[in-house]
XYZ file of C-alpha atoms in Angstrom:
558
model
C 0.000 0.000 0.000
C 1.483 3.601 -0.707
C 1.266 6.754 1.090
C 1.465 10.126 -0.957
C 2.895 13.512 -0.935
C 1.009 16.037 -2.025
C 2.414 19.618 -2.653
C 0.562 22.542 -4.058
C 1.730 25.355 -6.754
C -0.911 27.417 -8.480
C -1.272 28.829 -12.014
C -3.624 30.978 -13.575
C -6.898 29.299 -14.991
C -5.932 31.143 -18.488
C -2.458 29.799 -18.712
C -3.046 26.176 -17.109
C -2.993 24.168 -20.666
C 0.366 25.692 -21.302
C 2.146 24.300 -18.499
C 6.266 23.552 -18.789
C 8.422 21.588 -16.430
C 10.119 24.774 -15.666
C 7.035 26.765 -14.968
C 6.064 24.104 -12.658
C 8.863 24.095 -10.612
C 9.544 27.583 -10.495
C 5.387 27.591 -9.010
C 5.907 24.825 -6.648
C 8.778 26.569 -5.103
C 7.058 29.193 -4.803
C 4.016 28.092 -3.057
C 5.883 25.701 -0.956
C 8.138 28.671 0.566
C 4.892 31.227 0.901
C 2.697 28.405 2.249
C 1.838 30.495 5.725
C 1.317 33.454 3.442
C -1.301 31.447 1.795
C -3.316 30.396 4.809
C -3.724 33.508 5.656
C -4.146 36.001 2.926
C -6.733 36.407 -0.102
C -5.975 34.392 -2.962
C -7.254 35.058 -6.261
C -9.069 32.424 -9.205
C -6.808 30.112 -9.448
C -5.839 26.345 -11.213
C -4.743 23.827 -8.762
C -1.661 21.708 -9.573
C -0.625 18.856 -6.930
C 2.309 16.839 -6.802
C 1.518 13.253 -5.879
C 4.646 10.538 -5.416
C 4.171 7.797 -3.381
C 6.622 7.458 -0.112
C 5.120 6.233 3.029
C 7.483 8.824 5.352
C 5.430 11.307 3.665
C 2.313 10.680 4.977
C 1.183 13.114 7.558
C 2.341 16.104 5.223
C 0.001 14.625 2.218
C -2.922 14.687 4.538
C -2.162 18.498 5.579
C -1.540 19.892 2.404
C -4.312 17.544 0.350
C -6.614 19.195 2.534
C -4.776 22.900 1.793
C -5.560 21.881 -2.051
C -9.115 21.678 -1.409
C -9.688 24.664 0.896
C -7.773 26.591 -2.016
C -10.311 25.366 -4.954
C -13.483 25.995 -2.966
C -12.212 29.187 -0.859
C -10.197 31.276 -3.026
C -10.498 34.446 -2.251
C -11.984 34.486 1.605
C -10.240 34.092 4.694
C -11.837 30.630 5.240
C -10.502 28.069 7.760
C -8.751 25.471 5.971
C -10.914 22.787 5.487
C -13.660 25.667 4.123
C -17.177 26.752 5.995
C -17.668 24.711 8.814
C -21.513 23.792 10.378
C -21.584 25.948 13.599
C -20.991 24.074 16.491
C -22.069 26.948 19.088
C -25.240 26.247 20.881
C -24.003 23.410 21.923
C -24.100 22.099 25.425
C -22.715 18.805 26.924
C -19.741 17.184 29.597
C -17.032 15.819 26.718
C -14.905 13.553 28.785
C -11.768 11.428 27.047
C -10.682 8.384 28.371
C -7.003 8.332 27.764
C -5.185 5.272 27.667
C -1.703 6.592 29.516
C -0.162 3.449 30.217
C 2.944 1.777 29.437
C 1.617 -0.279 26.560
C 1.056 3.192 24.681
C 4.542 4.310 22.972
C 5.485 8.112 23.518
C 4.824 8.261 19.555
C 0.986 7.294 19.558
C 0.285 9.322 23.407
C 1.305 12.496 21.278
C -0.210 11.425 17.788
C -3.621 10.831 20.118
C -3.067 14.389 21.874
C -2.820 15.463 18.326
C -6.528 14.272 17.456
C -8.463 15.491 20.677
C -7.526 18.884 20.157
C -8.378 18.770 16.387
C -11.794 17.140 17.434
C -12.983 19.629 19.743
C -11.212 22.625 18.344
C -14.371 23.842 16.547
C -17.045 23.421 19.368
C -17.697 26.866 21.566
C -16.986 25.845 25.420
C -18.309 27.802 28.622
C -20.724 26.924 31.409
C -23.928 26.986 28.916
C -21.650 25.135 26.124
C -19.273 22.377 25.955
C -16.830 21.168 28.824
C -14.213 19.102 28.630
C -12.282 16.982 31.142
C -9.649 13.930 30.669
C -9.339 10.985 32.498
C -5.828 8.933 32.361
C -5.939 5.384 32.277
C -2.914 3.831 34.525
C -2.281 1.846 37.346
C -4.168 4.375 39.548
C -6.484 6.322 37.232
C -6.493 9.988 37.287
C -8.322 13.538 36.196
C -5.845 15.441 34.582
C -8.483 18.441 34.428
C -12.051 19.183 35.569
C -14.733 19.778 33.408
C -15.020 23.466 34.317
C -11.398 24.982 34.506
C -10.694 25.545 30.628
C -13.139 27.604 29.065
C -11.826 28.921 26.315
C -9.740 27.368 23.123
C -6.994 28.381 23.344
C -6.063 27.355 27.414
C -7.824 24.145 26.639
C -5.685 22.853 23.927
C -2.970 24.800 26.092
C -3.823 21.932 28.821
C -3.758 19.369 26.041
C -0.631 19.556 24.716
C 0.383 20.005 28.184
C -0.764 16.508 29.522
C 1.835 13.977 30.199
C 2.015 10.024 30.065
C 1.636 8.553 33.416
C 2.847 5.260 31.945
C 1.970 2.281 34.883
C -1.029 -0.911 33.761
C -3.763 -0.363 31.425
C -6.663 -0.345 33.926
C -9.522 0.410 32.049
C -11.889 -0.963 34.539
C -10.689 1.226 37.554
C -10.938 4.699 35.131
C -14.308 3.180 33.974
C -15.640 3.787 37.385
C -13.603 6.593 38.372
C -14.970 8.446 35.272
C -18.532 7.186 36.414
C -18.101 9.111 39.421
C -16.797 12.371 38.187
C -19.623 12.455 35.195
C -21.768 13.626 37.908
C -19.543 15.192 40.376
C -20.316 18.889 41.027
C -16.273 18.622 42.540
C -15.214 18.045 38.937
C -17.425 20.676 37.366
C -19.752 18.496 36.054
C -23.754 19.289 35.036
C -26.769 18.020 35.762
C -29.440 17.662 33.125
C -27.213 18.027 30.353
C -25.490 15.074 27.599
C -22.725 13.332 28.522
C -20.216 11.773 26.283
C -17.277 9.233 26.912
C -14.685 9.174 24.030
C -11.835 6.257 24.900
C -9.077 6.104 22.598
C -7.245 2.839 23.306
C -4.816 0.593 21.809
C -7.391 -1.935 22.570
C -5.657 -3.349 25.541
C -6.737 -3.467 29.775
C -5.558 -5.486 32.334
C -8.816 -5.394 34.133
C -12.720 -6.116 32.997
C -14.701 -3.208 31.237
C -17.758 -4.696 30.702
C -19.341 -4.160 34.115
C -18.146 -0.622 35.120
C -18.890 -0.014 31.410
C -22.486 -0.781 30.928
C -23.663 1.097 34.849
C -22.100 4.503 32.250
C -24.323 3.792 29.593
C -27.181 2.935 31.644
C -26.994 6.664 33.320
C -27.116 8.124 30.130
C -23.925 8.764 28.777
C -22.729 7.765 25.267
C -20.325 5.762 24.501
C -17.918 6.334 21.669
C -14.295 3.980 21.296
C -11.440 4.508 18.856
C -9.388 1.513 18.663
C -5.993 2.126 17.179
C -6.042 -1.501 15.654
C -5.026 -4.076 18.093
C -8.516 -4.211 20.106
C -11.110 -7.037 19.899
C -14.078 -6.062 17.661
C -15.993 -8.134 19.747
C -15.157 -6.975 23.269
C -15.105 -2.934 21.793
C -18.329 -3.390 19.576
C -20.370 -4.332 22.993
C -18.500 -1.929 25.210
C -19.495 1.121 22.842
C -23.108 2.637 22.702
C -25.220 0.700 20.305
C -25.643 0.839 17.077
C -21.512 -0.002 17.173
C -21.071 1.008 13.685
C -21.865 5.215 14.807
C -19.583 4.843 18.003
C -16.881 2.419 17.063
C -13.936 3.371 15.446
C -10.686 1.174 14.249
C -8.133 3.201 12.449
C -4.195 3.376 12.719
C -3.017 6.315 15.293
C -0.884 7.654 12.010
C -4.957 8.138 10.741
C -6.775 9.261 13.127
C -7.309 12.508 11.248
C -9.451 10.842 9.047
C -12.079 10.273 11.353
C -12.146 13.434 13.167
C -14.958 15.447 11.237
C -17.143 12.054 11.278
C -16.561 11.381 14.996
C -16.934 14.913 15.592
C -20.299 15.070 13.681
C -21.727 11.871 15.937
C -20.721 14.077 19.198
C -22.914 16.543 17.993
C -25.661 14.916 17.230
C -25.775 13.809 21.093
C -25.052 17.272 22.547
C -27.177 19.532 20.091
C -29.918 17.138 20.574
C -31.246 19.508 23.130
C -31.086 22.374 21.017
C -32.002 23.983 17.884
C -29.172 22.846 15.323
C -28.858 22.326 11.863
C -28.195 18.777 9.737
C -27.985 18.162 5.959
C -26.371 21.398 4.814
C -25.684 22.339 1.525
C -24.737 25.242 -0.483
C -28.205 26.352 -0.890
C -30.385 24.610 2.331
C -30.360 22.841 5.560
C -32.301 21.478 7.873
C -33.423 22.529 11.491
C -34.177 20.283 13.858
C -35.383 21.241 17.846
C -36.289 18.864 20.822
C -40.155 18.779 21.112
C -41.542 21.235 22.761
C -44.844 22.140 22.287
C -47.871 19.420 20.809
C -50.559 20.137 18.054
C -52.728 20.812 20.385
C -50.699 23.296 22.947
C -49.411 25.518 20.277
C -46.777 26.277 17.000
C -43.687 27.354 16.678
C -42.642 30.490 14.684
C -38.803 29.854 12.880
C -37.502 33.637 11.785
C -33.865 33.660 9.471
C -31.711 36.087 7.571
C -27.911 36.384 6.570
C -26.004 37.861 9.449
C -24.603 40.983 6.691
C -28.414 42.178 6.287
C -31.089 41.166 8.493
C -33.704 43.045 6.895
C -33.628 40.436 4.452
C -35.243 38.325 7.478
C -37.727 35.628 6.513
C -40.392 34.019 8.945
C -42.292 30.427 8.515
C -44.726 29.011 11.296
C -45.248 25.348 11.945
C -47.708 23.665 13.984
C -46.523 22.346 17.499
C -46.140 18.619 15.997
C -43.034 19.329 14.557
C -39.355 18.955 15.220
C -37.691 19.776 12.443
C -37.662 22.287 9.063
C -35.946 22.469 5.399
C -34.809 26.023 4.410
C -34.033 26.074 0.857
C -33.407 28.173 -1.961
C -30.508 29.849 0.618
C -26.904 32.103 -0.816
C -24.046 29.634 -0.865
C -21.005 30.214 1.980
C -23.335 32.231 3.531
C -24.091 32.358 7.648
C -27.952 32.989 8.695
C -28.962 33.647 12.126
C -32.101 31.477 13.071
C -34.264 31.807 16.133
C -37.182 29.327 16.976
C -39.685 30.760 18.884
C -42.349 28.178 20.605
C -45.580 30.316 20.768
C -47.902 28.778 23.626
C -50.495 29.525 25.988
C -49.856 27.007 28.328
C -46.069 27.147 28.765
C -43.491 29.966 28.475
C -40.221 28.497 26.534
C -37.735 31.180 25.710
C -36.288 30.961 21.918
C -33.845 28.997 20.691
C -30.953 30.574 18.676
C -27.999 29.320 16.226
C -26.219 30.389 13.292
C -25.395 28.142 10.229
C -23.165 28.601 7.402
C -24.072 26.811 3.786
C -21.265 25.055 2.145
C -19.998 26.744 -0.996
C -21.356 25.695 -4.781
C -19.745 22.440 -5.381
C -17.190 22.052 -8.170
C -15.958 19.116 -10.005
C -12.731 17.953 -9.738
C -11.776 19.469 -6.086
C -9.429 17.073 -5.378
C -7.304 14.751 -7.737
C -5.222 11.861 -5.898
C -3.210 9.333 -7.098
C -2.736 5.572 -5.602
C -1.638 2.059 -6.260
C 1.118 3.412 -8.035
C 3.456 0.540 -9.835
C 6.317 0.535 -12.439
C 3.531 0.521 -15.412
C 0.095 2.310 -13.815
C -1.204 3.678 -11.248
C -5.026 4.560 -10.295
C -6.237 8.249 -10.628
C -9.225 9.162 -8.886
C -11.182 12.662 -8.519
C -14.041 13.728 -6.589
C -16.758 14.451 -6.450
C -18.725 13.543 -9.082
C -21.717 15.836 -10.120
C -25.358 15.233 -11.720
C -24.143 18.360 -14.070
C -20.958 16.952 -15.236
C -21.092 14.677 -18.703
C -17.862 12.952 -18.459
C -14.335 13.095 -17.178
C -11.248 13.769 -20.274
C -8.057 12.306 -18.557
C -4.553 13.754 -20.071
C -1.572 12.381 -19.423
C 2.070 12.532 -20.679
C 5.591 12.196 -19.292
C 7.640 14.895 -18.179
C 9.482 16.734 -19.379
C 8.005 16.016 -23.178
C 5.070 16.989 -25.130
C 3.328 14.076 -25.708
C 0.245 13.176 -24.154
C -3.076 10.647 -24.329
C -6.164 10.520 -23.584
C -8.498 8.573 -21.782
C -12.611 9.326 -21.478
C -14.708 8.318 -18.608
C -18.596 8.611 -18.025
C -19.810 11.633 -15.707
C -21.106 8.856 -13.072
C -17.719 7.548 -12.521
C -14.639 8.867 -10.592
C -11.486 7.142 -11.242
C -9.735 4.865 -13.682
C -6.239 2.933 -13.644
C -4.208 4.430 -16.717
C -1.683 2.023 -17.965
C 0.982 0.481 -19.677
C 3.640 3.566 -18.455
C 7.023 3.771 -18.336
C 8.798 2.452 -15.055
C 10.354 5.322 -12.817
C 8.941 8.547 -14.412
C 7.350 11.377 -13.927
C 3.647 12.064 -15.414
C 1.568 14.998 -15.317
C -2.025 13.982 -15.394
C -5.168 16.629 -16.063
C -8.778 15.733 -15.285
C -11.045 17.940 -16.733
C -14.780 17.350 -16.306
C -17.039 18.643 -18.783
C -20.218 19.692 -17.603
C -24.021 19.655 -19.415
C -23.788 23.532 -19.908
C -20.910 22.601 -22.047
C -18.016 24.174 -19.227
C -14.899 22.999 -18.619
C -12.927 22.831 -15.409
C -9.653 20.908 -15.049
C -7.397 20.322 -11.723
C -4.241 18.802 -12.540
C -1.776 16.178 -10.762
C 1.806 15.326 -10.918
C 1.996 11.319 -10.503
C 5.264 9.127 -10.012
C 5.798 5.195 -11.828
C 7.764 3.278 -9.340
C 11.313 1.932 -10.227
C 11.249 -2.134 -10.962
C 12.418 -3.716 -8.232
C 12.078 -1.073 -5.942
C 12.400 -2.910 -2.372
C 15.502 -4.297 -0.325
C 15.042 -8.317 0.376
C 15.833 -10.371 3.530
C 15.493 -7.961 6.088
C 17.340 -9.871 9.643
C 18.289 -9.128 13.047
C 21.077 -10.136 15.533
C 22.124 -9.220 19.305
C 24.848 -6.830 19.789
C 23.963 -6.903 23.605
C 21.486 -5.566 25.866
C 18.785 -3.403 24.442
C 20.906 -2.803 21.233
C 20.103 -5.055 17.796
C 22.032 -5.039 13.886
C 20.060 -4.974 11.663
C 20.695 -5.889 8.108
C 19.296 -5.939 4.393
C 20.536 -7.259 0.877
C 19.996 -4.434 -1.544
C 17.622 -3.272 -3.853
C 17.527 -3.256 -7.332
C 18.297 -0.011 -9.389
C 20.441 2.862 -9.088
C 19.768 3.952 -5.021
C 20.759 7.040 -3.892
C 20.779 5.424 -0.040
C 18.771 3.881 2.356
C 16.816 5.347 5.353
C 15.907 3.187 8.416
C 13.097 4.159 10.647
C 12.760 2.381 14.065
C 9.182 2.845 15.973
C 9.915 2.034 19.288
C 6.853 0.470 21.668
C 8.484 2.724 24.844
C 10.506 5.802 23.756
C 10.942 8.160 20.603
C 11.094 6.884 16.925
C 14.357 7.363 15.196
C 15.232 7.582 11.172
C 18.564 6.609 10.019
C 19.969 7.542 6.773
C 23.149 5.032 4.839
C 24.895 5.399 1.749
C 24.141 2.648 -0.838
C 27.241 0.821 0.107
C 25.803 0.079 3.382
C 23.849 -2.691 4.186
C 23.134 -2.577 8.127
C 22.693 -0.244 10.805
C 23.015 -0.346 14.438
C 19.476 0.114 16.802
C 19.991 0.821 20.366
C 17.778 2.044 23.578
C 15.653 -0.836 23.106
C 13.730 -1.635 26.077
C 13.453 -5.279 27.136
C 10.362 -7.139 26.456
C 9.264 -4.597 23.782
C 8.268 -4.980 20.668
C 9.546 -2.830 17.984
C 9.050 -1.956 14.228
C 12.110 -1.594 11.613
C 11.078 -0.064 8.140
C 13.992 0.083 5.615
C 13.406 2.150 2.034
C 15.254 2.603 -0.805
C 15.913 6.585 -1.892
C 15.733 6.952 -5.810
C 16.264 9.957 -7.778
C 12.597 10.652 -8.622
C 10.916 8.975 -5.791
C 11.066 6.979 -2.698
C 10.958 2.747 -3.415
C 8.690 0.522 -1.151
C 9.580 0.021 2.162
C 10.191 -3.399 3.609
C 9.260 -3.652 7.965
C 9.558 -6.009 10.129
C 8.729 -6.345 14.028
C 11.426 -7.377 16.496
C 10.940 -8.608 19.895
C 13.576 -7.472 22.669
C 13.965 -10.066 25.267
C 13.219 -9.615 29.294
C 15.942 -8.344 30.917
C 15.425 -11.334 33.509
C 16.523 -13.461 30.386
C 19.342 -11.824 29.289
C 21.805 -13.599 31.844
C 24.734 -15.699 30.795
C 24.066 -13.414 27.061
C 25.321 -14.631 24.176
C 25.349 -13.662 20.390
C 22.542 -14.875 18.369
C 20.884 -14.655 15.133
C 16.973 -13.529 14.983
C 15.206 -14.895 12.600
């Protein structure tokens, strides 16, 4: 499987058929040095041009700057977050409490990679004493509250306290934080509310030393909901019943280097428990959304009157009246990236309920391509894919060519597809690839991609360990075909920081020390080409107890 890098450099929508290597370059220099320039200023129209190669040390930054790429084709020209107009997440109100798995069996790597995705989760949401509150809870030999639910109110000493919080290290005793987290859910000594949702979110490497299953379902039966990311190693079967039912909305496996892939989706099933109480909005668009509200009133004790208007003129405000029956409303016909304050206001004789407020932002006009990404890449293809795909759009036209050189074919796809393999390439070059969709009106709009063919042969063989003593290991490779440039060795270390090595081509082995007995460890070793990374080849190695390291001797692993 290959991991991409993705890189961003941005021409003018006039000029992007005439592209040249040395254009390019010049571009993607460019962009890559004024990148913080970028994120913050106002760009202008503008042709997106990605670089995609496949190297799996590359990872993280592909994910960041994939996501620049689209923020940049739907929000040029606005100051816009990143990932473009977000869903308000004010007028929101819940206890958010993580479960943090602190022990020993988490590496120092993954504890700050997990850090990583809580703040990103909850970055959005609005927090104060009528909003969200957030506490965490450490799982170790003795659990304990890092933070009460009420001492961070505000975003940026909260994710101050986050990347604050330190491993405790100690047993994974999931049971004992279960019920310690029980108790502090709805503890007025850890700033906890009554009367308002409550939400658990573990994130574990699927491992405890103790029994969840009891302390686990007395939570759930007070009320509070249940959500579980499992790094990978947990049992489905054990997690699935632990989490709040149905396990498919509140049980997550995905690798910690991943995690930001769930984040929006997790995010959007918290908020659909805390806004559940409130008036929110679901299903937005560019042009509508719906409103939904806890019931209130009946058919028969009143109706409720729903007044909205774009925050920049409310004297454009509009008014619609339901009867007391309903819970929810579609707006449509509504301005694209465009925020509308909405008030619901239950009218009754019988009972006084004071309005509801929120404010919701529509999504901008959707364009097709927004994102072009390359995968699978091998010596002679590789899979191009695009999204998304549009009810207005007539087909795809995908150009590709090598570079540098001015040749070029072309491939045509249906409008109701998204992706194709293009084939029979040349191994170990570099192709610029264009998909242009063409769209019923008879429009065009192309988004363009830089893609790599791997060399043949591209991965080292026989990867082996042997003892040099206590907590230090050789380890060793044959070499890979093709003209390397080097070698780079990453170790990911169960207890203790990650390390990357980089050799010559001449050499073969390395030596990997701080080891800790009875860990588990992962070795990667890559080729370096000219044009690209080759595939890396890992293996996991298993240190030996200290208690059976006596009377040591030299050995070959396996």
């Amino acid at each position: 499987m290959h991991q991409r890098i993705s890189l961003l450099a941005l021409f003018s929508t006039a000029d992007a058929p005439h592209f040249g290597s040395r254009r390019f370059l010049q571009a993607l220099r460019f962009v890559v040095a004024s990148a913080p320039a970028l994120l913050q200023g106002k760009g202008s129209r503008a042709f997106g041009f990605k670089v995609v190669c496949p190297g799996p040390d590359f990872a993280m930054l592909a994910k960041a700057v994939l996501s620049l790429g689209l923020w940049l084709q739907f929000a040029a020209g606005q100051n816009t977050p990143e990932r473009g107009p977000q869903p308000s997440t004010s007028n929101s109100e819940g206890d958010l409490l993580f479960l943090l798995d602190s022990s020993g069996s988490v590496s120092y790597y993954e504890f700050s990679r997990v850090k990583e995705f809580m703040w990103d989760l909850v970055q959005p949401f609005t927090f104060g004493p009528r909003d969200v509150q957030t506490s965490i809870i450490h799982i170790s030999t003795t659990p304990t509250m890092e933070f009460p639910f009420d001492r961070y109110l505000s975003s940026g000493t909260l994710q101050k306290a986050i990347r604050d919080t330190q491993q405790l290290m100690g047993d994974t005793n999931t049971g004992k934080a279960l019920s310690y987290a029980k108790e502090k859910f709805f503890s007025d000594e850890a700033g906890a509310r009554p009367d308002v949702p409550k939400v658990l979110v573990w994130v574990t490497d699927g491992f405890s030393t103790d029994d969840i299953s009891e302390p686990m379902q007395l939570l759930k039966d007070m009320g509070v909901t249940v959500f579980i990311v499992s790094t990978g190693r947990g049992s489905y079967l054990e997690l699935s019943a632990a989490a709040s039912q149905p396990p498919e909305k509140h049980l997550y496996f995905v690798d910690v280097d991943d995690l930001p892939i769930i984040t929006k989706e997790l995010r959007d099933a918290i908020l659909d428990v805390i806004q559940a109480n409130r008036l929110h909005a679901v299903d937005i668009t560019s042009s509508s959304f719906r409103l939904m509200w806890p019931k209130l009133l009946s058919q028969e004790t009143g109706y409720y009157t729903l007044e909205y208007a774009p925050i920049d003129d409310l004297a454009r405000k509009r008014t619609k009246q339901v009867s007391g029956a309903h819970t929810s409303l579609m707006l449509s016909n509504l301005a694209p990236e465009t925020t509308y304050e909405v008030a619901l206001i239950p009218e009754s004789n019988v009972h006084y309920f004071p309005p509801q407020t929120t404010r919701v932002t529509t999504l901008a006009e959707e364009t097709s391509p927004a994102q072009v990404l390359i995968s699978e890449s091998g010596p002679h293809s590789f899979h191009v894919s695009w999204a998304p795909t549009l009810d207005s759009v007539t087909s795809y036209q995908i150009l590709y060519g090598p570079l540098p050189g001015n040749s070029a074919k072309l491939l045509e796809v249906d409008g109701e597809h998204n992706s194709t393999v293009v084939e029979n390439l040349a191994p170990n070059t570099t192709y610029l690839v264009t998909v242009t969709a063409v769209y019923k009106s008879g429009k065009e709009k192309s988004l363009s991609a830089k893609a790599c063919t791997q060399e043949e042969g591209s991965k080292v063989r026989h990867l082996r360990f042997e003892d040099m003593g206590p907590n230090t290991l050789k380890a060793s490779w044959d070499s890979a075909d093709g003209k390397v440039l080097g070698y780079r060795v990453r170790c990911r270390r169960q207890t203790g920081p990650s390390s990357v090595i980089s050799v010559s081509p001449q050499i073969h082995s390395v030596i990997l020390t701080d080891l800790a007995s009875g860990t588990t460890n992962k070795v990667c070793v890559k080729p370096m080409y000219k044009n690209q990374p080759g595939k890396r080849l890992c293996r996991m190695v298993h240190m030996q107890p200290a208690t059976e390291a006596q009377g040591y001797k030299h050995r070959q692993r396996a």
